[in-house]
Tab-separated table of C-alpha atoms in Angstrom:
chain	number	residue	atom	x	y	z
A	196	UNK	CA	0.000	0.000	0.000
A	197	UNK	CA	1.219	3.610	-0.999
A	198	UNK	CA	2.110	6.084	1.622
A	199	UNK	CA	-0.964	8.170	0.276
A	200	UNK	CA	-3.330	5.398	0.239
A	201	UNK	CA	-1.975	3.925	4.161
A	202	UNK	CA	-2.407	7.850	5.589
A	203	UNK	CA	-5.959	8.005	3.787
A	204	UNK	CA	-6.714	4.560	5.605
A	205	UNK	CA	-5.228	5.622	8.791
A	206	UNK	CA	-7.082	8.666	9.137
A	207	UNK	CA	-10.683	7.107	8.463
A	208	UNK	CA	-9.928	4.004	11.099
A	209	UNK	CA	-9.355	7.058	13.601
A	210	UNK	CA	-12.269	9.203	12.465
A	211	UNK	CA	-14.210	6.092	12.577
A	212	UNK	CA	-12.702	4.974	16.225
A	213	UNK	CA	-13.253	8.948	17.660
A	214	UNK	CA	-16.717	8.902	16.717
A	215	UNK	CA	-17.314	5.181	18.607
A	216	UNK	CA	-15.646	6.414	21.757
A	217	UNK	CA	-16.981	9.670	21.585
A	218	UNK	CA	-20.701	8.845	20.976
A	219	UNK	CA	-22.759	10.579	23.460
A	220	UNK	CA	-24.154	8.429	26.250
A	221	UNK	CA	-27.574	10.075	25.736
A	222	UNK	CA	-29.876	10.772	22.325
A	223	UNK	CA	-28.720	14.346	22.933
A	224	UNK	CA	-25.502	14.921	20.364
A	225	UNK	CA	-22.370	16.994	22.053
A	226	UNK	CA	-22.143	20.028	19.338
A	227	UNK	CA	-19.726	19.797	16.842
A	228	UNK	CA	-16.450	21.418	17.730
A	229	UNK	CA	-15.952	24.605	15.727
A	230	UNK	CA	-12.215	25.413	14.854
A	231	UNK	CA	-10.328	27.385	11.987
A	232	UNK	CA	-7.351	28.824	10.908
A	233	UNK	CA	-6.017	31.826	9.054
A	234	UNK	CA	-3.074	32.770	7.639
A	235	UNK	CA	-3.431	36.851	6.817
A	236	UNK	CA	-0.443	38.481	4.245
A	237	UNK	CA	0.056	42.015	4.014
A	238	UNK	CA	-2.756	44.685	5.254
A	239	UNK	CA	-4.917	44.980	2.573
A	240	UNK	CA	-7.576	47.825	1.904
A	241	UNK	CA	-8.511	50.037	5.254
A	242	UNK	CA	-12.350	49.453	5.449
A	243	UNK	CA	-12.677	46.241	3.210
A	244	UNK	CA	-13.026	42.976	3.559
A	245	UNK	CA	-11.510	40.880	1.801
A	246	UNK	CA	-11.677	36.783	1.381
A	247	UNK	CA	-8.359	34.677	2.051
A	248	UNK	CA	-7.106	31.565	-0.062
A	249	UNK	CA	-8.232	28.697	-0.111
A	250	UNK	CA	-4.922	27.489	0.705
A	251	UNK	CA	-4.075	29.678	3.852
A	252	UNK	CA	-6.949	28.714	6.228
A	253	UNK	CA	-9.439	25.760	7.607
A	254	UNK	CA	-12.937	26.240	8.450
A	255	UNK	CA	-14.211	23.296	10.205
A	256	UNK	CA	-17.804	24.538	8.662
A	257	UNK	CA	-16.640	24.270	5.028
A	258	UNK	CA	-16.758	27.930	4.537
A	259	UNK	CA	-13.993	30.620	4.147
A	260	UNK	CA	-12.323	33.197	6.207
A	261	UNK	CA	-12.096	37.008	5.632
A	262	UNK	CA	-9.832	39.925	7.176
A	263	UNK	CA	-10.596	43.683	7.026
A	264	UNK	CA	-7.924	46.325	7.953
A	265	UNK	CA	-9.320	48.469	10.659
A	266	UNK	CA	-6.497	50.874	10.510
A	267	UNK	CA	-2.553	50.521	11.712
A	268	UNK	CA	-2.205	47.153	13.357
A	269	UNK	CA	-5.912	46.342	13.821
A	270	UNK	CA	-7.326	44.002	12.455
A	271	UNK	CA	-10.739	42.348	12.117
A	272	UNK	CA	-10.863	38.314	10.723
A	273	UNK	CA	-14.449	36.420	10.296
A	274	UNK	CA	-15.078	32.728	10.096
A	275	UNK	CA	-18.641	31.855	8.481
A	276	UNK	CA	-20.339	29.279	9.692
A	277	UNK	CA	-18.088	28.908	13.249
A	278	UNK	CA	-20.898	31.503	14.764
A	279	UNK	CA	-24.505	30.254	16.212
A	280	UNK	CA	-27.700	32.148	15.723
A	281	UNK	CA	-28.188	35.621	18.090
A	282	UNK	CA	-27.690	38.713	18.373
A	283	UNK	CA	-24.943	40.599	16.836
A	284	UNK	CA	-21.973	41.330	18.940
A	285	UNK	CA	-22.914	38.116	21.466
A	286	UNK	CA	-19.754	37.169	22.912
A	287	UNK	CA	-18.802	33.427	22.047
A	288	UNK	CA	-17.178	30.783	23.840
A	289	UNK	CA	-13.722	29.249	23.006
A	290	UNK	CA	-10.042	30.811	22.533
A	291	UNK	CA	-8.103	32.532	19.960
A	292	UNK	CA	-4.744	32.959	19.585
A	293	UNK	CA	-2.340	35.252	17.370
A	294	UNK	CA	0.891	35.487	16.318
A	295	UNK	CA	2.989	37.625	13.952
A	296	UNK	CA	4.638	35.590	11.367
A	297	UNK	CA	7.818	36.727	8.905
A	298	UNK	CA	7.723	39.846	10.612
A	299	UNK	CA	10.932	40.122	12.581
A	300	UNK	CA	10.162	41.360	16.050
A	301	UNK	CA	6.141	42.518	15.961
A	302	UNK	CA	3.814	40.648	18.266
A	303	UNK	CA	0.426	40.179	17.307
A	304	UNK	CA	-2.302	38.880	19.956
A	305	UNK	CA	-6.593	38.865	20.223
A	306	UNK	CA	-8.049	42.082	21.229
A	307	UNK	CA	-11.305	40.987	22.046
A	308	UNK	CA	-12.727	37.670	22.764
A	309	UNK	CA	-14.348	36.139	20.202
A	310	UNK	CA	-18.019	37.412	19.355
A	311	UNK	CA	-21.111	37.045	16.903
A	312	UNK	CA	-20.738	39.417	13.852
A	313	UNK	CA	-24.214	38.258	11.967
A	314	UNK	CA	-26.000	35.084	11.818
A	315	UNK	CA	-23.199	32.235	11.836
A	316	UNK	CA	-20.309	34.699	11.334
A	317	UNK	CA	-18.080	34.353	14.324
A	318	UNK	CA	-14.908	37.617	14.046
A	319	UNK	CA	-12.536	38.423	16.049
A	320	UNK	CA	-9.932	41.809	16.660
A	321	UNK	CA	-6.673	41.154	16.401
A	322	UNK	CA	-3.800	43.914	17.581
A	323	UNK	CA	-0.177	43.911	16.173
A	324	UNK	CA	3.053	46.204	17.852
A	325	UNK	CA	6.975	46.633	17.231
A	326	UNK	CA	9.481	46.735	19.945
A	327	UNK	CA	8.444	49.828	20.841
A	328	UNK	CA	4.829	49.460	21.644
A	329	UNK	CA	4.070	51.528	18.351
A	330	UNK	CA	0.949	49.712	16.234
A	331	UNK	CA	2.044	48.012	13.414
A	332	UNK	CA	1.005	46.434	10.165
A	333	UNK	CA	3.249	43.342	10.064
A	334	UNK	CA	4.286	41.512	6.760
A	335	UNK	CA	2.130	38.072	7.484
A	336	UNK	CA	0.326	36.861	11.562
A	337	UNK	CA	-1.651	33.447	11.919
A	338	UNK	CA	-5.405	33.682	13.507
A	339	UNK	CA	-6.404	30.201	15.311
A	340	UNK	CA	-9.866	29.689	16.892
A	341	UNK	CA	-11.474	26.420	19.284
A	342	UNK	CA	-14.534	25.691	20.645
A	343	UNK	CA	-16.789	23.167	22.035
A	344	UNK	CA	-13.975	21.049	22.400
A	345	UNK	CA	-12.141	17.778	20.495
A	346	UNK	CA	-12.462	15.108	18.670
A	347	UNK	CA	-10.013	12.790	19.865
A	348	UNK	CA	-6.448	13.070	22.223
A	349	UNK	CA	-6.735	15.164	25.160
A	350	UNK	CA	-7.318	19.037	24.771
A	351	UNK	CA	-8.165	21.450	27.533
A	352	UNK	CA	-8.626	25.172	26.577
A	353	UNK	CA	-9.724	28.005	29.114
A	354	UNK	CA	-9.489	31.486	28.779
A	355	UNK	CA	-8.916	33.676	32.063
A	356	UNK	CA	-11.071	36.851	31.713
A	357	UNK	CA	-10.453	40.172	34.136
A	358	UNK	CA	-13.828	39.135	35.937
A	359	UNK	CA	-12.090	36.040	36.775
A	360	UNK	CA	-8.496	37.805	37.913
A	361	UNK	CA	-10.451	40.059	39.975
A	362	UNK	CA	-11.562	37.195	42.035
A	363	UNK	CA	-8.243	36.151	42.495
A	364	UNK	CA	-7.803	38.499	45.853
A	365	UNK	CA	-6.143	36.662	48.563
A	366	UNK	CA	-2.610	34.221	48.289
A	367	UNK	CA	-5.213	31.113	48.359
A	368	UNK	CA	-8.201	32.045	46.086
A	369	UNK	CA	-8.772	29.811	43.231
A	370	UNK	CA	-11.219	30.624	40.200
A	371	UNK	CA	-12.646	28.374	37.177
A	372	UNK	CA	-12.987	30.719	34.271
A	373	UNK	CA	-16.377	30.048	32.928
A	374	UNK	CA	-14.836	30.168	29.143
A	375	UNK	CA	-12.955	26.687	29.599
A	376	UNK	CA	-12.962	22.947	28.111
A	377	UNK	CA	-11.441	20.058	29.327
A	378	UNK	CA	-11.707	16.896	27.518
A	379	UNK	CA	-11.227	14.898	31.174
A	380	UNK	CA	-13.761	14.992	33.960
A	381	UNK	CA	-12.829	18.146	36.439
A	382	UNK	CA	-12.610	21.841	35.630
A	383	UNK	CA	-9.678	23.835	35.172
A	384	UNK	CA	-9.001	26.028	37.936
A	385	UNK	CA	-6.273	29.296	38.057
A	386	UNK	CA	-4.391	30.685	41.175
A	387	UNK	CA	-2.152	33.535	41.601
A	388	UNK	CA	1.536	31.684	41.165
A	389	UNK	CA	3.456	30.874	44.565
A	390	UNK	CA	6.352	32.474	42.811
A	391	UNK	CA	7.754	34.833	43.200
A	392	UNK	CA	5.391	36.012	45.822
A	393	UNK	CA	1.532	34.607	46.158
A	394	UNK	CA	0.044	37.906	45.138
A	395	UNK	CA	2.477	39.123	42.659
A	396	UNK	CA	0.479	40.511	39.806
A	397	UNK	CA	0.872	38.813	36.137
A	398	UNK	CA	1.619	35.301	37.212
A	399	UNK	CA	-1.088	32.510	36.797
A	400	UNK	CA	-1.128	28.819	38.227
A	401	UNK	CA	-3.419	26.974	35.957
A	402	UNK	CA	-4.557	23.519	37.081
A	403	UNK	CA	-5.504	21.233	33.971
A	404	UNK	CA	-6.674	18.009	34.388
A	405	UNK	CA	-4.384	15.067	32.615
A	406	UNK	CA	-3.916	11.569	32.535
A	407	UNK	CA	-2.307	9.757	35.594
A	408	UNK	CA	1.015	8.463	34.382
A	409	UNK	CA	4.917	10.147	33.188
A	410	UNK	CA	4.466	13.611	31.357
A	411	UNK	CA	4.758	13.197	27.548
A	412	UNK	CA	5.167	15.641	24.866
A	413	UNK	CA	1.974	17.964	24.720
A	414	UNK	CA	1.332	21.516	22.675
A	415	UNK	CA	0.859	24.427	24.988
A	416	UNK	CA	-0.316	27.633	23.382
A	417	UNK	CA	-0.701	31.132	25.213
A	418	UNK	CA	-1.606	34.371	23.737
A	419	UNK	CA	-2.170	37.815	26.109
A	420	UNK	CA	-5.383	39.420	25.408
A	421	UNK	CA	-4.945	43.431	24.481
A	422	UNK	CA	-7.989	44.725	26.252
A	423	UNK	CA	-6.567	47.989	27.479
A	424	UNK	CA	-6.775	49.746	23.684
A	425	UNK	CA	-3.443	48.955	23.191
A	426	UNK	CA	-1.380	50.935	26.207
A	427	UNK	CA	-0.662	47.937	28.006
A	428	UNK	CA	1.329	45.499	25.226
A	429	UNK	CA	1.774	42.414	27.156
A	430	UNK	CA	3.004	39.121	26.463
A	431	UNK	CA	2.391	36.159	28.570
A	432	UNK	CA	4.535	33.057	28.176
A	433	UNK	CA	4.425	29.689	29.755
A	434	UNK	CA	7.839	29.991	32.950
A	435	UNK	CA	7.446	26.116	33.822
A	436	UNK	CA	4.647	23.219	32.718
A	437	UNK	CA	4.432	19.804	34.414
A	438	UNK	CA	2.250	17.083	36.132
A	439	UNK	CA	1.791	17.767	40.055
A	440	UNK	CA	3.747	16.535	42.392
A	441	UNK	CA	1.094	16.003	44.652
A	442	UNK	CA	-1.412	14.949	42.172
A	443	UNK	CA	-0.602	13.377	39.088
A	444	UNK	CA	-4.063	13.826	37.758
A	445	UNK	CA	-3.302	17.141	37.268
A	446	UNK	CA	-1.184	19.326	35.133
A	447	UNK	CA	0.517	22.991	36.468
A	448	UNK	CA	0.662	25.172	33.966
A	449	UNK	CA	2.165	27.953	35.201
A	450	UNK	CA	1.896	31.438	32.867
A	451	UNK	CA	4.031	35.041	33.340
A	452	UNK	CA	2.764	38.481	32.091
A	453	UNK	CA	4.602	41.430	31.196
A	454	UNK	CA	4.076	44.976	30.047
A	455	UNK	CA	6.659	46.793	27.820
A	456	UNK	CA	8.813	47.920	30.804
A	457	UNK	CA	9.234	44.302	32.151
A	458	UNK	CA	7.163	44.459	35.107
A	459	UNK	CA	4.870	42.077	35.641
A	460	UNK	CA	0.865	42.789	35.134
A	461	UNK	CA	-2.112	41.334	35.349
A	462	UNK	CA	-3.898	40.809	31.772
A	463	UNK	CA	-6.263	38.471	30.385
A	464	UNK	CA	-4.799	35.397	28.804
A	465	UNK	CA	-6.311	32.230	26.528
A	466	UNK	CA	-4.403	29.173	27.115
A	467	UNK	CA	-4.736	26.029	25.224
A	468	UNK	CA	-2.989	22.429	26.044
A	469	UNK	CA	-3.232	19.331	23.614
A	470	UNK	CA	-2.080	15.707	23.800
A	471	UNK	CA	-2.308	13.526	20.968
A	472	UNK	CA	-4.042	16.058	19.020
A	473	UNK	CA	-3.527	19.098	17.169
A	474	UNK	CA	-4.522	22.634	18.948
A	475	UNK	CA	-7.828	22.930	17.078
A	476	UNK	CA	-8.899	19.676	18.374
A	477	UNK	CA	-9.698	18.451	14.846
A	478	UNK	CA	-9.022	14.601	13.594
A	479	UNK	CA	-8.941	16.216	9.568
A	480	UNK	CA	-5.863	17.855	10.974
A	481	UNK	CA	-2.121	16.880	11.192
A	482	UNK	CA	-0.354	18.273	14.014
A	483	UNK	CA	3.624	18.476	15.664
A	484	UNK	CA	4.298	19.042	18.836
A	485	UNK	CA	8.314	20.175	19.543
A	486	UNK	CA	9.716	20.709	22.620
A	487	UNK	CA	13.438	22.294	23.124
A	488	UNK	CA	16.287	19.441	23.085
A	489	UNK	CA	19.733	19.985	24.620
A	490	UNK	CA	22.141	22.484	22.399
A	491	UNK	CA	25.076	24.606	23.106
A	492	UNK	CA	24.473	28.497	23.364
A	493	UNK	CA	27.497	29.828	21.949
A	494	UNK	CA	26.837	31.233	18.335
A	495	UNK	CA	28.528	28.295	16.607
A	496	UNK	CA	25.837	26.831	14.456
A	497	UNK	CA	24.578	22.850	15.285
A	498	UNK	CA	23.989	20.725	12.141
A	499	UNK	CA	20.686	18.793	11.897
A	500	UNK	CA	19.922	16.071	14.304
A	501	UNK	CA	16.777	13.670	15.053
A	502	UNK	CA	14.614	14.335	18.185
A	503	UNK	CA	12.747	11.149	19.545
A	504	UNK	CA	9.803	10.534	21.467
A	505	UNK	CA	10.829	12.863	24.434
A	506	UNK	CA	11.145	16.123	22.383
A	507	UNK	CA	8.579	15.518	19.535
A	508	UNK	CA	5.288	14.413	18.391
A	509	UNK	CA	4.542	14.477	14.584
A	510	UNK	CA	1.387	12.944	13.594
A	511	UNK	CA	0.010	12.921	10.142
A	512	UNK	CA	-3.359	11.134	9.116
A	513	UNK	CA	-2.958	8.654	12.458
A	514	UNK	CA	0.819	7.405	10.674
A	515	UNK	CA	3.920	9.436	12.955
A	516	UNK	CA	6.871	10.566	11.468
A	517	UNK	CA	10.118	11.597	11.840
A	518	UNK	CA	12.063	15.219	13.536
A	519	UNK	CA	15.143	16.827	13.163
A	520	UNK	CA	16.230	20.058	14.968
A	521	UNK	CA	18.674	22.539	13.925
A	522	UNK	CA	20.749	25.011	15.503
A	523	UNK	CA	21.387	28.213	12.903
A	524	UNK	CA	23.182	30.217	15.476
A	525	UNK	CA	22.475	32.299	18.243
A	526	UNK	CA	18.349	32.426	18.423
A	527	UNK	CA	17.922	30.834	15.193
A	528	UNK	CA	16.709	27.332	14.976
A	529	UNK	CA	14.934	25.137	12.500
A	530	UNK	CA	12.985	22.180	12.193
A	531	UNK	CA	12.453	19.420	9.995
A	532	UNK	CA	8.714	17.619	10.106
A	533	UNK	CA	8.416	14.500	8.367
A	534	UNK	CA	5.278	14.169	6.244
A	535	UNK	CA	3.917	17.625	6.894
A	536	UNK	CA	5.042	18.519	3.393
A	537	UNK	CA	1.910	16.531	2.322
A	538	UNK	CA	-0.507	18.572	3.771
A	539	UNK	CA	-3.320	20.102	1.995
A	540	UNK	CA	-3.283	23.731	0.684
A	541	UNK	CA	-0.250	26.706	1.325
A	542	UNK	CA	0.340	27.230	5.027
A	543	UNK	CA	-0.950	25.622	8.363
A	544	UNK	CA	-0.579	27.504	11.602
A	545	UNK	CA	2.489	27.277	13.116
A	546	UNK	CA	3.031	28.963	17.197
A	547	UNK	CA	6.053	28.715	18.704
A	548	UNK	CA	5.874	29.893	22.840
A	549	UNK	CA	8.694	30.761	24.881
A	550	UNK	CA	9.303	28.212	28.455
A	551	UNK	CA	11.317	28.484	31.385
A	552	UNK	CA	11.849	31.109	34.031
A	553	UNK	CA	13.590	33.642	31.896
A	554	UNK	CA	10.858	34.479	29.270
A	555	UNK	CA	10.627	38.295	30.250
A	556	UNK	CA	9.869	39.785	26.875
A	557	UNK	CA	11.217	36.660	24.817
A	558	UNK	CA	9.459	36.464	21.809
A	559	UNK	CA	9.582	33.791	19.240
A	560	UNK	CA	8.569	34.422	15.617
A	561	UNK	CA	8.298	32.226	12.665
A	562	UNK	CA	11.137	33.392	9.623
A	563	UNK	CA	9.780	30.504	6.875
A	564	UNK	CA	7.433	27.701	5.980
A	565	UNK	CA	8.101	25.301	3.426
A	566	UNK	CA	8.724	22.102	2.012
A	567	UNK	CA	12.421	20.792	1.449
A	568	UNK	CA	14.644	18.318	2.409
A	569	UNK	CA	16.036	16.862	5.420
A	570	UNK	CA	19.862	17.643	4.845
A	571	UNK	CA	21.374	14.975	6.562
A	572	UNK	CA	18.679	12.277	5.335
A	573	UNK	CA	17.204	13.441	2.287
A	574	UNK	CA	14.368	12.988	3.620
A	575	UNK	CA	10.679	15.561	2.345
A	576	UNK	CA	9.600	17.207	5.464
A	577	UNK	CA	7.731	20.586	6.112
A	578	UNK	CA	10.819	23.095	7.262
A	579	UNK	CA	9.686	25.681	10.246
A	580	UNK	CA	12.503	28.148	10.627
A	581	UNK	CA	12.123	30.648	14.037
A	582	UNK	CA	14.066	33.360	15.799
A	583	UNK	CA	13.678	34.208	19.237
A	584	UNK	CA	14.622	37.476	20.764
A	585	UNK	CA	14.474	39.723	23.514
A	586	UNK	CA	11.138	42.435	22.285
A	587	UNK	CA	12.482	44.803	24.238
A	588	UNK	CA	16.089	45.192	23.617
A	589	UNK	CA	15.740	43.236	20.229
A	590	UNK	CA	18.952	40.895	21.063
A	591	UNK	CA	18.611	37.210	20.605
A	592	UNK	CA	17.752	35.026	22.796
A	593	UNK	CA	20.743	32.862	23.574
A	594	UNK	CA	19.199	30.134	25.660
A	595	UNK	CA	16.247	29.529	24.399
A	596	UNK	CA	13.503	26.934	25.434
A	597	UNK	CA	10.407	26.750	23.701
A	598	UNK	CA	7.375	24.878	22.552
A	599	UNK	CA	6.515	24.690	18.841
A	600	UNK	CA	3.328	23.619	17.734
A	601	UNK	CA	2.522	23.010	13.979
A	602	UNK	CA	-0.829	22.181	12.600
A	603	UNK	CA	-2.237	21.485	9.079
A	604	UNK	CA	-4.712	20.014	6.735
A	605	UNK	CA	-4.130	16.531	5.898
């Protein structure tokens, strides 16, 4: 059996085994979960919308996706058929996440949470800045988007709204967001971090349920929400992740926020965690999860090597494949995803999140997306070349840890 033909079997059996162990326990059907992505190049028109390609974006409703220019780095994107029926500027559940792509040092992020523009048509604002905390157009950002859950693997999503960090007034409060979905029994709950002080403003403690068992490689996604009109500029990235120590049913994310001057703030933040599934929670979807591997941080470039099952996931059409990691020099990596480069249409959406305690202002930001070769194999793979930097100071991050997550249509 062709490659083609065993990916196109694979992917059925598992369509056909999610919907068996996901069929509802009563006549009433869980809704459908509602996910898309968008790739958006260059500004376009101020005032007009205008549709994307085909090939740049997935609608899980088998429509399209549009973007309209608001003015200098605002930007409004639609997804028909990912609304419900209501009233016009209904807020929705679910999470969105943004982030500038090919465009050096900007940082794009949601402005608003995700909300009914007409009948069915779900849109979203999205903000872009430089260094500087200036608005910006930037060359290219990716738009994702996830509700009512997953079709298969383990996904939690939860989105921590001011009303909810308001509550969080004493070193011991707790909250459960009521935007949230975990695909385990047990809500996700958020804290104030122990560290560095209970009540220091900006960093979270978020409590996901997981399976009992070691930790294996999972996709963690944050994005800050600009809700202050665009004074504030923070970025929230993920300082540690892992099962807890008391309690392996559960999982600690813990989250750091930032304003331009490096002090921490509070600020609204969606947060998304997948395990054996892509971010979007969607079986017609490939996915890779990377996690950092061990390489030197001097600025002498690292040729390509394989990362195995502690460092990588890479999952297309139920059949896994192969990853290499590069070292380019200081703050430049690359990575090599077997398989990928047989995805359906242009682009998928590609994150990558700064980890670890020293993520003040560390941004990372994809530089390409393409298919090639593996160097040292030969091998076709999907290449996903990043930089990561300091925002602030624009110097490269030397040390740099971070989670990418790539996902696609198969």
């Amino acid at each position: 059996m062709s490659i083609k033909h065993q990916l196109a079997a694979t992917a059925l059996a598992l369509i056909g085994t999610a919907g068996a162990l996901f069929a509802p326990a009563t006549a009433q059907a869980a809704p459908p979960v509602a996910a898309g992505y968008a790739n958006i190049s260059g500004p376009g028109t101020v005032g007009q919308w205008r549709t994307l390609p085909a090939g740049d974006i997935y609608n899980s409703s088998g429509q399209g996706a549009l973007v309209m220019h608001n003015g200098q780095g605002s930007y409004s994107v639609q997804f028909p058929g990912l609304g419900v029926t209501g009233n016009p500027g209904t807020a929705l559940p679910g999470v969105v996440h943004a982030q500038s792509t090919l465009s050096g040092t900007d940082v794009c992020q949601p402005a608003s949470a995700p909300f009914l523009a007409s009948s069915g048509v779900m849109q979203v604002t999205i903000k872009c800045f430089n260094p500087s905390g200036a608005s910006v157009d930037p060359f290219s950002m990716v738009v994702t988007y996830n509700r009512d859950g997953s079709e298969g693997g383990r996904l939690n999503t939860v989105r921590l709204s001011k009303d909810d960090i308001a509550q969080l007034t004493s070193p011991g409060a707790t909250v459960a967001p009521a935007v949230q979905f975990s695909s385990l029994p047990g809500p996700i709950t958020v804290r104030r971090d122990l560290s560095p002080t209970p009540q220091t403003p900006g960093f979270y403690t978020f409590a996901i349920p997981r399976n009992p068992g070691a930790a294996r490689v999972h996709a963690v996604n944050v994005s800050a929400m600009d809700v202050n009109a665009g004074l504030s500029r923070v970025v929230c990235n993920v300082t540690s992740d892992a099962p807890d120590p008391s309690n392996d049913k559960i999982e600690l994310v813990r989250v750091g926020c930032h304003n331009m001057n490096g002090t921490a703030t509070d600020n609204p933040v969606n947060l998304t965690f997948a395990e054996d599934v892509n971010t979007l929670g969607k079986l017609t979807l490939s996915y890779a999860h990377v996690t950092t591997p061990t390489y030197n941080t001097n600025n002498t470039p690292e040729p390509s090597k394989e990362l195995f099952a502690d460092h990588q996931r890479n999952d297309f059409g139920g059949v896994p494949g192969r990853v290499w990691f590069e070292k380019i020099g200081l703050g430049h990596f690359q990575v090599y995803l077997q398989n990928q480069d047989r995805q359906q249409g242009n682009l998928g959406a590609v994150s990558v999140i700064p980890t670890g305690s020293s993520t003040v202002n560390k941004v990372c930001n994809l530089a390409d997306d393409f298919n090639t070769t593996e160097p040292s194999t030969g091998t076709p793979a999907r290449r996903i070349r990043f930089l990561c930097f300091d925002r602030v100071t624009g110097a490269v991050w030397t040390s740099a840890r971070f989670q990418l997550n790539y996902t696609a249509r198969q």
